[in-house]
mmCIF file of C-alpha atoms in Angstrom:
data_model
loop_
_atom_site.group_PDB
_atom_site.id
_atom_site.type_symbol
_atom_site.label_atom_id
_atom_site.label_comp_id
_atom_site.label_asym_id
_atom_site.label_seq_id
_atom_site.Cartn_x
_atom_site.Cartn_y
_atom_site.Cartn_z
ATOM 1 C CA MET A 18 63.248 116.964 12.608
ATOM 2 C CA ASN A 19 60.463 119.871 13.099
ATOM 3 C CA ILE A 20 61.114 122.432 15.771
ATOM 4 C CA ALA A 21 58.563 120.496 18.286
ATOM 5 C CA LYS A 22 60.976 117.466 18.497
ATOM 6 C CA LYS A 23 64.200 119.320 18.737
ATOM 7 C CA LEU A 24 62.813 121.077 21.768
ATOM 8 C CA ALA A 25 61.531 117.827 22.903
ATOM 9 C CA THR A 26 65.257 116.449 22.586
ATOM 10 C CA PHE A 27 67.166 119.379 23.895
ATOM 11 C CA ALA A 28 64.662 119.156 27.284
ATOM 12 C CA ALA A 29 65.396 115.304 27.663
ATOM 13 C CA ILE A 30 69.177 116.083 27.274
ATOM 14 C CA GLY A 31 69.017 118.840 29.650
ATOM 15 C CA LEU A 32 67.097 116.700 31.820
ATOM 16 C CA TYR A 33 69.673 114.020 31.777
ATOM 17 C CA ALA A 34 72.488 116.539 32.427
ATOM 18 C CA ALA A 35 70.564 117.782 35.454
ATOM 19 C CA LEU A 36 70.197 114.302 37.015
ATOM 20 C CA THR A 37 73.600 112.842 36.366
ATOM 21 C CA PRO A 38 76.118 113.821 38.886
ATOM 22 C CA PRO A 39 79.418 115.290 37.758
ATOM 23 C CA ALA A 40 82.272 112.723 37.280
ATOM 24 C CA THR A 41 84.101 112.403 40.464
ATOM 25 C CA ALA A 42 87.549 113.779 40.689
ATOM 26 C CA GLN A 43 90.427 111.019 40.561
ATOM 27 C CA GLN A 44 91.754 110.656 44.193
ATOM 28 C CA PRO A 45 95.457 110.844 44.893
ATOM 29 C CA ALA A 46 96.848 106.928 45.399
ATOM 30 C CA PRO A 47 97.964 106.396 49.013
ATOM 31 C CA LEU A 48 101.794 107.298 49.559
ATOM 32 C CA LYS A 49 103.353 103.924 49.603
ATOM 33 C CA ILE A 50 106.704 102.664 51.322
ATOM 34 C CA GLY A 51 108.465 99.816 50.506
ATOM 35 C CA LEU A 52 111.105 97.892 52.783
ATOM 36 C CA LEU A 53 113.771 95.592 51.608
ATOM 37 C CA GLY A 54 115.259 93.926 54.509
ATOM 38 C CA ASP A 55 117.084 90.529 55.945
ATOM 39 C CA PHE A 56 114.591 88.671 57.998
ATOM 40 C CA SER A 57 116.029 85.239 57.930
ATOM 41 C CA SER A 58 120.016 85.874 57.561
ATOM 42 C CA VAL A 59 122.806 86.952 58.831
ATOM 43 C CA TYR A 60 121.647 90.977 59.081
ATOM 44 C CA ALA A 61 118.090 90.172 60.497
ATOM 45 C CA ASP A 62 119.235 91.209 64.040
ATOM 46 C CA ILE A 63 120.568 94.529 63.156
ATOM 47 C CA GLY A 64 117.897 95.333 60.861
ATOM 48 C CA GLY A 65 114.859 92.996 59.673
ATOM 49 C CA PRO A 66 111.903 93.015 61.952
ATOM 50 C CA GLY A 67 113.187 95.995 63.915
ATOM 51 C CA ASN A 68 113.582 98.215 60.847
ATOM 52 C CA VAL A 69 109.699 97.116 59.766
ATOM 53 C CA GLU A 70 108.778 98.267 63.428
ATOM 54 C CA ALA A 71 110.797 101.364 63.380
ATOM 55 C CA THR A 72 109.181 102.517 60.190
ATOM 56 C CA LYS A 73 105.731 101.821 61.581
ATOM 57 C CA MET A 74 106.539 103.710 64.401
ATOM 58 C CA ALA A 75 107.621 106.649 62.362
ATOM 59 C CA ILE A 76 104.331 106.658 60.283
ATOM 60 C CA GLU A 77 102.514 106.533 63.425
ATOM 61 C CA GLU A 78 104.397 109.374 64.803
ATOM 62 C CA PHE A 79 103.832 111.230 61.657
ATOM 63 C CA GLY A 80 99.824 110.759 61.984
ATOM 64 C CA GLY A 81 99.608 107.987 59.567
ATOM 65 C CA THR A 82 97.875 109.490 56.619
ATOM 66 C CA MET A 83 99.059 111.283 53.637
ATOM 67 C CA PHE A 84 96.998 113.178 50.962
ATOM 68 C CA GLY A 85 93.736 112.323 53.022
ATOM 69 C CA LYS A 86 94.480 108.301 52.950
ATOM 70 C CA PRO A 87 96.597 105.808 55.285
ATOM 71 C CA ILE A 88 100.291 105.467 54.463
ATOM 72 C CA GLU A 89 101.149 101.999 53.222
ATOM 73 C CA LEU A 90 103.826 100.019 54.178
ATOM 74 C CA ILE A 91 104.827 96.629 52.196
ATOM 75 C CA THR A 92 107.930 94.416 52.826
ATOM 76 C CA ALA A 93 109.894 91.699 51.325
ATOM 77 C CA ASP A 94 113.408 89.900 51.791
ATOM 78 C CA PRO A 95 115.872 89.782 48.919
ATOM 79 C CA GLN A 96 117.487 87.136 50.486
ATOM 80 C CA ASN A 97 120.684 88.996 50.151
ATOM 81 C CA LYS A 98 120.794 88.588 46.572
ATOM 82 C CA ALA A 99 121.547 91.432 44.131
ATOM 83 C CA ASP A 100 119.298 90.018 41.538
ATOM 84 C CA VAL A 101 116.024 89.432 43.707
ATOM 85 C CA ALA A 102 116.642 93.240 44.862
ATOM 86 C CA ALA A 103 116.756 94.238 41.461
ATOM 87 C CA SER A 104 113.234 92.377 40.710
ATOM 88 C CA LEU A 105 111.573 93.416 43.890
ATOM 89 C CA ALA A 106 112.564 97.111 43.312
ATOM 90 C CA ARG A 107 111.778 97.074 39.468
ATOM 91 C CA LYS A 108 108.249 95.388 40.633
ATOM 92 C CA TRP A 109 107.497 97.976 43.105
ATOM 93 C CA TYR A 110 108.411 101.103 41.386
ATOM 94 C CA GLU A 111 106.975 99.871 38.406
ATOM 95 C CA ASN A 112 103.763 98.042 38.948
ATOM 96 C CA GLU A 113 102.680 98.608 42.631
ATOM 97 C CA ALA A 114 102.950 102.514 42.864
ATOM 98 C CA VAL A 115 106.083 102.365 45.595
ATOM 99 C CA ASP A 116 106.809 105.969 46.380
ATOM 100 C CA MET A 117 110.011 105.033 48.096
ATOM 101 C CA ILE A 118 112.207 102.005 49.118
ATOM 102 C CA ILE A 119 114.176 102.049 52.511
ATOM 103 C CA ASP A 120 116.755 99.695 54.247
ATOM 104 C CA MET A 121 118.546 97.493 51.785
ATOM 105 C CA PRO A 122 120.658 94.782 53.901
ATOM 106 C CA THR A 123 123.775 94.342 52.011
ATOM 107 C CA SER A 124 125.703 96.583 49.645
ATOM 108 C CA ALA A 125 125.224 94.304 46.629
ATOM 109 C CA THR A 126 121.397 94.751 46.822
ATOM 110 C CA ALA A 127 121.502 98.507 47.719
ATOM 111 C CA LEU A 128 123.525 99.138 44.483
ATOM 112 C CA ALA A 129 121.242 96.619 42.384
ATOM 113 C CA GLY A 130 118.018 98.490 44.065
ATOM 114 C CA MET A 131 119.846 101.868 43.217
ATOM 115 C CA GLU A 132 119.988 100.971 39.360
ATOM 116 C CA MET A 133 116.507 100.603 39.625
ATOM 117 C CA SER A 134 115.623 103.870 41.270
ATOM 118 C CA LYS A 135 117.594 105.767 38.841
ATOM 119 C CA GLN A 136 115.824 103.947 35.912
ATOM 120 C CA PHE A 137 112.554 104.777 37.650
ATOM 121 C CA GLU A 138 113.492 108.406 38.996
ATOM 122 C CA LYS A 139 112.285 107.049 42.799
ATOM 123 C CA ILE A 140 113.813 107.647 46.281
ATOM 124 C CA MET A 141 115.607 105.064 47.864
ATOM 125 C CA ILE A 142 117.096 105.527 51.193
ATOM 126 C CA VAL A 143 119.809 102.942 52.455
ATOM 127 C CA THR A 144 119.817 102.507 56.285
ATOM 128 C CA ASP A 145 121.607 98.875 56.782
ATOM 129 C CA THR A 146 124.304 98.928 54.354
ATOM 130 C CA ALA A 147 127.704 100.238 54.946
ATOM 131 C CA SER A 148 129.686 100.334 51.656
ATOM 132 C CA SER A 149 131.406 104.234 51.137
ATOM 133 C CA ASP A 150 130.930 103.355 47.455
ATOM 134 C CA ILE A 151 127.019 104.304 47.325
ATOM 135 C CA THR A 152 127.794 107.961 48.200
ATOM 136 C CA GLY A 153 131.588 107.694 45.959
ATOM 137 C CA LYS A 154 131.771 106.444 42.803
ATOM 138 C CA SER A 155 128.445 104.801 42.587
ATOM 139 C CA CYS A 156 126.393 107.616 43.941
ATOM 140 C CA SER A 157 122.733 108.391 42.774
ATOM 141 C CA PRO A 158 120.737 111.445 42.360
ATOM 142 C CA TYR A 159 117.969 109.478 43.946
ATOM 143 C CA THR A 160 119.690 107.707 47.032
ATOM 144 C CA ALA A 161 120.143 108.628 50.440
ATOM 145 C CA HIS A 162 122.453 106.900 52.765
ATOM 146 C CA TRP A 163 121.425 107.387 56.127
ATOM 147 C CA THR A 164 123.353 105.585 58.990
ATOM 148 C CA TYR A 165 127.063 104.833 58.841
ATOM 149 C CA ASP A 166 129.314 103.654 56.210
ATOM 150 C CA THR A 167 132.929 102.202 55.989
ATOM 151 C CA TYR A 168 135.039 105.299 55.781
ATOM 152 C CA ALA A 169 133.135 106.692 58.779
ATOM 153 C CA ASN A 170 133.654 103.705 60.669
ATOM 154 C CA ALA A 171 137.221 102.919 59.802
ATOM 155 C CA HIS A 172 138.312 106.685 60.466
ATOM 156 C CA THR A 173 136.521 106.516 63.914
ATOM 157 C CA VAL A 174 137.595 103.272 65.095
ATOM 158 C CA GLY A 175 140.551 102.662 63.100
ATOM 159 C CA SER A 176 142.163 105.876 64.061
ATOM 160 C CA ALA A 177 141.707 105.539 67.981
ATOM 161 C CA ILE A 178 143.386 101.830 67.596
ATOM 162 C CA VAL A 179 146.219 102.955 65.625
ATOM 163 C CA LYS A 180 146.908 105.699 68.033
ATOM 164 C CA ASN A 181 147.055 103.313 70.771
ATOM 165 C CA GLY A 182 149.571 101.572 69.460
ATOM 166 C CA GLY A 183 147.499 98.948 66.957
ATOM 167 C CA ASP A 184 149.833 99.519 64.045
ATOM 168 C CA SER A 185 149.973 96.291 62.570
ATOM 169 C CA TRP A 186 146.834 94.831 61.295
ATOM 170 C CA PHE A 187 145.470 91.652 59.772
ATOM 171 C CA PHE A 188 141.778 91.073 58.326
ATOM 172 C CA ILE A 189 139.101 88.698 58.257
ATOM 173 C CA THR A 190 136.768 90.137 55.479
ATOM 174 C CA ALA A 191 133.539 89.127 54.415
ATOM 175 C CA ASP A 192 133.992 88.088 50.866
ATOM 176 C CA TYR A 193 131.888 90.596 49.041
ATOM 177 C CA LEU A 194 131.834 94.419 48.290
ATOM 178 C CA PHE A 195 130.619 95.383 52.267
ATOM 179 C CA GLY A 196 133.904 93.546 53.321
ATOM 180 C CA HIS A 197 136.121 94.604 50.618
ATOM 181 C CA SER A 198 135.156 98.240 51.425
ATOM 182 C CA ILE A 199 135.724 98.049 55.193
ATOM 183 C CA GLU A 200 139.133 96.169 54.358
ATOM 184 C CA ARG A 201 140.134 99.084 52.062
ATOM 185 C CA ASP A 202 138.865 102.089 53.928
ATOM 186 C CA THR A 203 140.380 100.868 57.344
ATOM 187 C CA GLY A 204 143.646 99.687 55.724
ATOM 188 C CA ASP A 205 144.043 103.448 54.181
ATOM 189 C CA VAL A 206 143.633 104.813 57.753
ATOM 190 C CA VAL A 207 146.151 102.528 59.469
ATOM 191 C CA ARG A 208 148.805 103.160 56.575
ATOM 192 C CA ALA A 209 148.282 106.829 56.645
ATOM 193 C CA ALA A 210 149.023 106.722 60.125
ATOM 194 C CA GLY A 211 152.508 104.919 59.856
ATOM 195 C CA GLY A 212 150.836 101.302 60.567
ATOM 196 C CA LYS A 213 151.249 98.011 58.383
ATOM 197 C CA VAL A 214 148.325 95.768 56.819
ATOM 198 C CA LEU A 215 150.278 92.371 57.034
ATOM 199 C CA GLY A 216 147.511 90.214 55.114
ATOM 200 C CA SER A 217 143.851 89.355 54.974
ATOM 201 C CA ALA A 218 141.730 86.199 54.587
ATOM 202 C CA ARG A 219 138.556 86.136 52.806
ATOM 203 C CA ALA A 220 135.529 84.227 54.402
ATOM 204 C CA PRO A 221 132.123 83.511 52.798
ATOM 205 C CA LEU A 222 129.210 85.142 53.916
ATOM 206 C CA ASN A 223 127.214 83.504 56.809
ATOM 207 C CA THR A 224 130.122 81.161 57.223
ATOM 208 C CA ALA A 225 129.773 79.036 60.414
ATOM 209 C CA ASP A 226 133.444 78.108 60.759
ATOM 210 C CA PHE A 227 136.266 80.880 60.975
ATOM 211 C CA SER A 228 138.849 78.472 62.031
ATOM 212 C CA SER A 229 141.078 78.674 59.139
ATOM 213 C CA PHE A 230 140.931 82.395 58.767
ATOM 214 C CA LEU A 231 141.672 82.851 62.507
ATOM 215 C CA LEU A 232 144.535 80.357 62.095
ATOM 216 C CA GLN A 233 146.062 82.572 59.194
ATOM 217 C CA ALA A 234 145.264 86.043 61.545
ATOM 218 C CA GLN A 235 147.387 83.982 64.286
ATOM 219 C CA ALA A 236 150.110 83.166 61.936
ATOM 220 C CA SER A 237 150.274 86.903 60.524
ATOM 221 C CA LYS A 238 151.592 88.432 64.146
ATOM 222 C CA ALA A 239 149.470 91.209 63.897
ATOM 223 C CA LYS A 240 148.534 93.060 66.832
ATOM 224 C CA ILE A 241 145.073 93.863 65.343
ATOM 225 C CA ILE A 242 142.676 91.372 63.943
ATOM 226 C CA GLY A 243 140.155 93.593 62.167
ATOM 227 C CA LEU A 244 136.699 92.042 61.647
ATOM 228 C CA ALA A 245 135.703 93.470 58.050
ATOM 229 C CA ASN A 246 132.396 91.670 58.653
ATOM 230 C CA GLY A 247 129.122 91.879 60.302
ATOM 231 C CA GLY A 248 126.066 90.565 62.112
ATOM 232 C CA SER A 249 126.325 87.224 63.159
ATOM 233 C CA ASP A 250 129.505 86.734 61.124
ATOM 234 C CA THR A 251 131.259 88.946 63.596
ATOM 235 C CA ILE A 252 129.743 87.435 66.425
ATOM 236 C CA ASN A 253 130.946 83.894 65.434
ATOM 237 C CA THR A 254 134.363 85.316 64.610
ATOM 238 C CA ILE A 255 134.657 86.831 67.904
ATOM 239 C CA LYS A 256 133.026 83.484 69.716
ATOM 240 C CA GLN A 257 135.845 81.430 67.931
ATOM 241 C CA ALA A 258 138.531 83.688 68.381
ATOM 242 C CA SER A 259 138.138 83.418 71.817
ATOM 243 C CA GLU A 260 137.953 79.418 71.704
ATOM 244 C CA PHE A 261 141.503 79.842 69.810
ATOM 245 C CA GLY A 262 143.032 81.889 72.717
ATOM 246 C CA ILE A 263 143.754 85.043 70.332
ATOM 247 C CA ALA A 264 143.457 87.479 72.899
ATOM 248 C CA ALA A 265 145.769 85.456 75.525
ATOM 249 C CA GLY A 266 148.165 85.220 72.545
ATOM 250 C CA GLY A 267 148.624 88.915 72.741
ATOM 251 C CA GLN A 268 146.482 89.830 69.531
ATOM 252 C CA ASN A 269 143.436 92.053 69.843
ATOM 253 C CA LEU A 270 140.188 92.198 67.819
ATOM 254 C CA ALA A 271 138.820 94.998 66.339
ATOM 255 C CA GLY A 272 134.875 95.172 65.573
ATOM 256 C CA ILE A 273 134.794 97.661 62.912
ATOM 257 C CA VAL A 274 131.204 97.288 62.010
ATOM 258 C CA MET A 275 129.318 96.134 65.467
ATOM 259 C CA PHE A 276 125.922 96.652 66.895
ATOM 260 C CA ILE A 277 124.538 96.860 70.268
ATOM 261 C CA SER A 278 122.794 93.368 69.293
ATOM 262 C CA ASP A 279 125.870 92.108 68.629
ATOM 263 C CA ILE A 280 127.248 93.058 72.096
ATOM 264 C CA HIS A 281 123.943 91.503 73.561
ATOM 265 C CA SER A 282 124.577 88.207 71.415
ATOM 266 C CA LEU A 283 128.067 87.620 72.887
ATOM 267 C CA GLY A 284 127.749 88.961 76.380
ATOM 268 C CA LEU A 285 130.024 91.314 78.213
ATOM 269 C CA LYS A 286 132.353 88.456 79.371
ATOM 270 C CA LEU A 287 133.483 88.069 75.785
ATOM 271 C CA ALA A 288 133.066 91.879 74.442
ATOM 272 C CA GLN A 289 134.203 93.690 77.099
ATOM 273 C CA GLY A 290 136.889 96.104 76.256
ATOM 274 C CA LEU A 291 135.837 96.187 72.412
ATOM 275 C CA ILE A 292 136.245 99.765 70.980
ATOM 276 C CA ILE A 293 133.416 100.063 68.532
ATOM 277 C CA THR A 294 131.586 103.100 66.844
ATOM 278 C CA GLU A 295 127.995 103.525 66.519
ATOM 279 C CA ALA A 296 125.523 106.475 65.097
ATOM 280 C CA TYR A 297 123.149 105.974 67.908
ATOM 281 C CA TYR A 298 123.073 104.760 71.389
ATOM 282 C CA TRP A 299 119.738 104.493 73.341
ATOM 283 C CA ASP A 300 121.537 105.923 76.466
ATOM 284 C CA LEU A 301 123.007 109.151 75.011
ATOM 285 C CA ASN A 302 120.578 111.736 75.973
ATOM 286 C CA ASP A 303 116.927 112.215 76.724
ATOM 287 C CA ARG A 304 115.696 111.881 73.096
ATOM 288 C CA THR A 305 117.490 108.638 72.507
ATOM 289 C CA ARG A 306 116.235 107.153 75.643
ATOM 290 C CA ALA A 307 112.659 107.896 74.881
ATOM 291 C CA PHE A 308 113.181 106.430 71.471
ATOM 292 C CA GLY A 309 114.786 103.459 72.820
ATOM 293 C CA LYS A 310 112.143 102.978 75.675
ATOM 294 C CA ARG A 311 109.219 103.112 73.012
ATOM 295 C CA PHE A 312 111.159 100.491 70.704
ATOM 296 C CA PHE A 313 111.792 98.252 73.801
ATOM 297 C CA GLU A 314 108.130 98.212 74.557
ATOM 298 C CA ARG A 315 107.498 96.749 71.137
ATOM 299 C CA MET A 316 110.242 94.699 70.229
ATOM 300 C CA LYS A 317 111.585 93.374 74.060
ATOM 301 C CA ARG A 318 115.111 94.736 72.908
ATOM 302 C CA MET A 319 116.920 98.016 72.334
ATOM 303 C CA PRO A 320 116.853 99.410 68.869
ATOM 304 C CA THR A 321 120.691 99.077 66.665
ATOM 305 C CA MET A 322 121.589 102.284 65.084
ATOM 306 C CA ASN A 323 120.160 101.016 62.025
ATOM 307 C CA GLN A 324 116.827 100.650 63.331
ATOM 308 C CA ALA A 325 116.826 104.134 64.856
ATOM 309 C CA ALA A 326 118.164 105.493 61.573
ATOM 310 C CA THR A 327 115.346 103.798 59.775
ATOM 311 C CA TYR A 328 112.850 105.471 61.974
ATOM 312 C CA SER A 329 114.653 108.718 61.421
ATOM 313 C CA ALA A 330 114.655 108.267 57.730
ATOM 314 C CA THR A 331 111.054 107.167 57.390
ATOM 315 C CA LEU A 332 110.126 110.400 59.249
ATOM 316 C CA HIS A 333 112.414 112.792 57.430
ATOM 317 C CA TYR A 334 110.821 111.760 54.395
ATOM 318 C CA LEU A 335 107.238 111.988 55.536
ATOM 319 C CA ASN A 336 107.855 115.375 56.706
ATOM 320 C CA ALA A 337 109.751 116.496 53.200
ATOM 321 C CA VAL A 338 106.767 114.773 51.376
ATOM 322 C CA LYS A 339 104.149 116.964 53.306
ATOM 323 C CA ALA A 340 106.386 120.218 53.157
ATOM 324 C CA ALA A 341 106.729 119.768 49.377
ATOM 325 C CA GLY A 342 103.026 119.055 49.109
ATOM 326 C CA THR A 343 103.817 116.227 46.677
ATOM 327 C CA ARG A 344 105.448 112.816 46.229
ATOM 328 C CA ASP A 345 107.436 113.720 43.326
ATOM 329 C CA THR A 346 110.726 112.778 43.740
ATOM 330 C CA LYS A 347 113.128 115.803 42.874
ATOM 331 C CA PRO A 348 110.858 118.409 45.266
ATOM 332 C CA VAL A 349 110.743 115.924 47.891
ATOM 333 C CA LEU A 350 114.470 115.289 47.796
ATOM 334 C CA ALA A 351 115.233 119.087 47.360
ATOM 335 C CA LYS A 352 113.177 119.434 50.997
ATOM 336 C CA MET A 353 114.862 116.421 52.506
ATOM 337 C CA ARG A 354 118.452 118.305 51.636
ATOM 338 C CA SER A 355 117.293 121.740 52.690
ATOM 339 C CA THR A 356 115.863 120.427 55.992
ATOM 340 C CA PRO A 357 118.120 119.574 58.860
ATOM 341 C CA VAL A 358 117.565 115.979 60.453
ATOM 342 C CA ARG A 359 116.631 116.343 64.021
ATOM 343 C CA ASP A 360 115.181 113.677 65.938
ATOM 344 C CA ALA A 361 116.138 110.620 68.231
ATOM 345 C CA PHE A 362 118.717 109.208 65.825
ATOM 346 C CA THR A 363 120.572 112.671 65.650
ATOM 347 C CA ASP A 364 120.289 116.314 66.378
ATOM 348 C CA ASN A 365 122.937 117.604 64.011
ATOM 349 C CA GLY A 366 122.216 115.708 60.677
ATOM 350 C CA VAL A 367 122.423 117.104 57.252
ATOM 351 C CA LEU A 368 122.012 115.487 53.722
ATOM 352 C CA ARG A 369 124.471 116.074 50.997
ATOM 353 C CA GLU A 370 124.098 116.431 47.139
ATOM 354 C CA ASP A 371 126.277 113.127 47.279
ATOM 355 C CA GLY A 372 123.373 111.501 49.146
ATOM 356 C CA ARG A 373 125.338 110.849 52.235
ATOM 357 C CA MET A 374 123.355 111.910 55.571
ATOM 358 C CA VAL A 375 126.076 113.366 57.562
ATOM 359 C CA HIS A 376 126.026 113.314 61.421
ATOM 360 C CA SER A 377 128.112 112.753 64.682
ATOM 361 C CA MET A 378 129.642 109.317 65.159
ATOM 362 C CA PHE A 379 130.535 107.638 68.554
ATOM 363 C CA LEU A 380 133.598 106.060 69.937
ATOM 364 C CA LEU A 381 132.355 103.772 72.456
ATOM 365 C CA GLU A 382 134.180 100.980 74.715
ATOM 366 C CA VAL A 383 132.079 97.786 75.811
ATOM 367 C CA LYS A 384 131.837 97.725 79.461
ATOM 368 C CA LYS A 385 132.919 95.087 81.958
ATOM 369 C CA PRO A 386 130.639 92.698 83.225
ATOM 370 C CA GLU A 387 130.120 94.291 86.540
ATOM 371 C CA GLU A 388 129.758 98.076 85.367
ATOM 372 C CA PRO A 389 126.360 97.971 83.728
ATOM 373 C CA LYS A 390 123.611 99.682 86.077
ATOM 374 C CA ALA A 391 120.567 98.471 83.864
ATOM 375 C CA PRO A 392 119.747 96.097 81.263
ATOM 376 C CA TRP A 393 121.615 96.899 77.965
ATOM 377 C CA ASP A 394 123.731 99.419 79.563
ATOM 378 C CA TYR A 395 126.616 98.177 77.796
ATOM 379 C CA TYR A 396 128.761 100.974 76.527
ATOM 380 C CA LYS A 397 131.379 103.773 77.654
ATOM 381 C CA VAL A 398 131.110 106.986 75.515
ATOM 382 C CA LEU A 399 135.053 108.034 74.703
ATOM 383 C CA ALA A 400 134.150 110.313 72.214
ATOM 384 C CA GLU A 401 131.568 112.061 69.812
ATOM 385 C CA VAL A 402 133.233 112.667 66.387
ATOM 386 C CA PRO A 403 131.457 115.387 64.267
ATOM 387 C CA GLY A 404 129.994 114.394 61.227
ATOM 388 C CA ASP A 405 132.457 116.419 58.861
ATOM 389 C CA GLN A 406 135.473 114.594 60.770
ATOM 390 C CA ALA A 407 133.938 111.154 60.855
ATOM 391 C CA PHE A 408 132.637 110.972 56.993
ATOM 392 C CA ARG A 409 134.563 111.401 54.012
ATOM 393 C CA PRO A 410 134.578 114.863 52.392
ATOM 394 C CA MET A 411 132.182 115.193 49.528
ATOM 395 C CA LYS A 412 135.138 116.237 47.042
ATOM 396 C CA ASP A 413 136.979 113.112 47.647
ATOM 397 C CA GLY A 414 134.288 110.633 47.235
ATOM 398 C CA GLY A 415 134.591 110.571 43.442
ATOM 399 C CA CYS A 416 130.876 110.973 43.376
ATOM 400 C CA PRO A 417 130.081 112.232 39.579
ATOM 401 C CA LEU A 418 127.046 114.397 41.120
ATOM 402 C CA VAL A 419 129.490 116.647 42.795
ATOM 403 C CA LYS A 420 130.796 119.402 41.089
#
C-alpha cells in the first residue's frame, strides 16, 4: 500500500472514530426486593397482603428509587411448603437478580429459604416466622430475624402466667417446627419457674376440628391450656374451647403467639382477659399511631406486629444500602448491624451478630367489650419488657456464628 492510500485509510478510521459515539457505560440494575408470603392460608391475616402493603409503604417513604432507578418489588406464595419456598428463593436469587427476600410465613419455609440465602450469599429478612432456631442452631450470616420469636413470647407471656398461679400446663401444638418451638420454649419457662407440663396434643396445620385435642386438654386437668399455634388455628381453637366450656370448667387459655387481627376476628366477648405479647401495638405512642393510621387508610384494618415489622425491616434495609453505597451483601449487613432501628415499629432496636433484631416486647391484656374508646382499641398495656430481657441471650442460642 502506497503512502497516499495509507493516509486515506487512517483518515477514514479517524473520521469513523469521530462520528461513532462512545460505548454507553453499563447502568446498574434496579434494586429488587422479593416477598414470599402467605396469601391464601392460615397466616394470610397476620402477614400476606398486609406485608406487601407495608413493604410498599417503606419503599415510598424512602423515596422509591435506588441507584437512579425505581425500586422493584415482586411477590409469591410458597403455599407454606419448604420445597416451594426453596425453589422460589433459588429462582429469585439466581435468575431474577433479587437482592433481598423478606417475610417467610412459616418456620419451615424460612429455614428452606435461608439455605438458598447462604448458597447465593444474599440477604433474607424473616418477619413472619417465630422459631427461635432461626437465630440459634440454624442461624445464618445472611439472615435477620425481625419481629418476635418463640423464646421471647414464651418468656414474656409464660413467665407472667406462671407468676399469677398458672403452674400446670397442657399444650395444643401445631405439628411442625413453629409449634414444637413454642411448646419447647414455653415448657422450659414453666419448669424453670417450678411449674409442670402435663402433656401435649399435636394438631395438623390448618385443621378445622380441634375437638379431640381440646378433650385431651380437658382430661389433663391442667390449669393452663397453652396454644402453641398461630393465625386461624389459634382463632379456631379459642372458638371451639368456648363451645366446650373450657373456661367454665376452670381452665384458662394462654395465647402464646397472637395478633391484633386474631382479637378482631374473635371479638372481645371471646377474647377478653387473654394475656398476650406483641412487639407492636398501634396505640402505644404518636409514631405507632401515625403508622397505624396510614396503614388503615390503605388496608381498612390496623397492622399486625408482623406487618409493622415488615415495613421497619424494609426501610432499615433500604437506608443501609444507601449508606453503604452498594447492594453488596456484606457491607449492607454491616450497616444494618451498626445502625440502631428507630421507626414506627420500635425506637430501641439493634440487629445482633446472630441475626436477632432485639427490641422491646409488650405484655398486653385484651379489654372487656365495654372498655374500648375507639375501633381496634383492644389492649391494655401491662408492661414493656426490654429486649435484653425478652430475647434469648446471644451466648445461649447455640448459633455457630457467635464467638
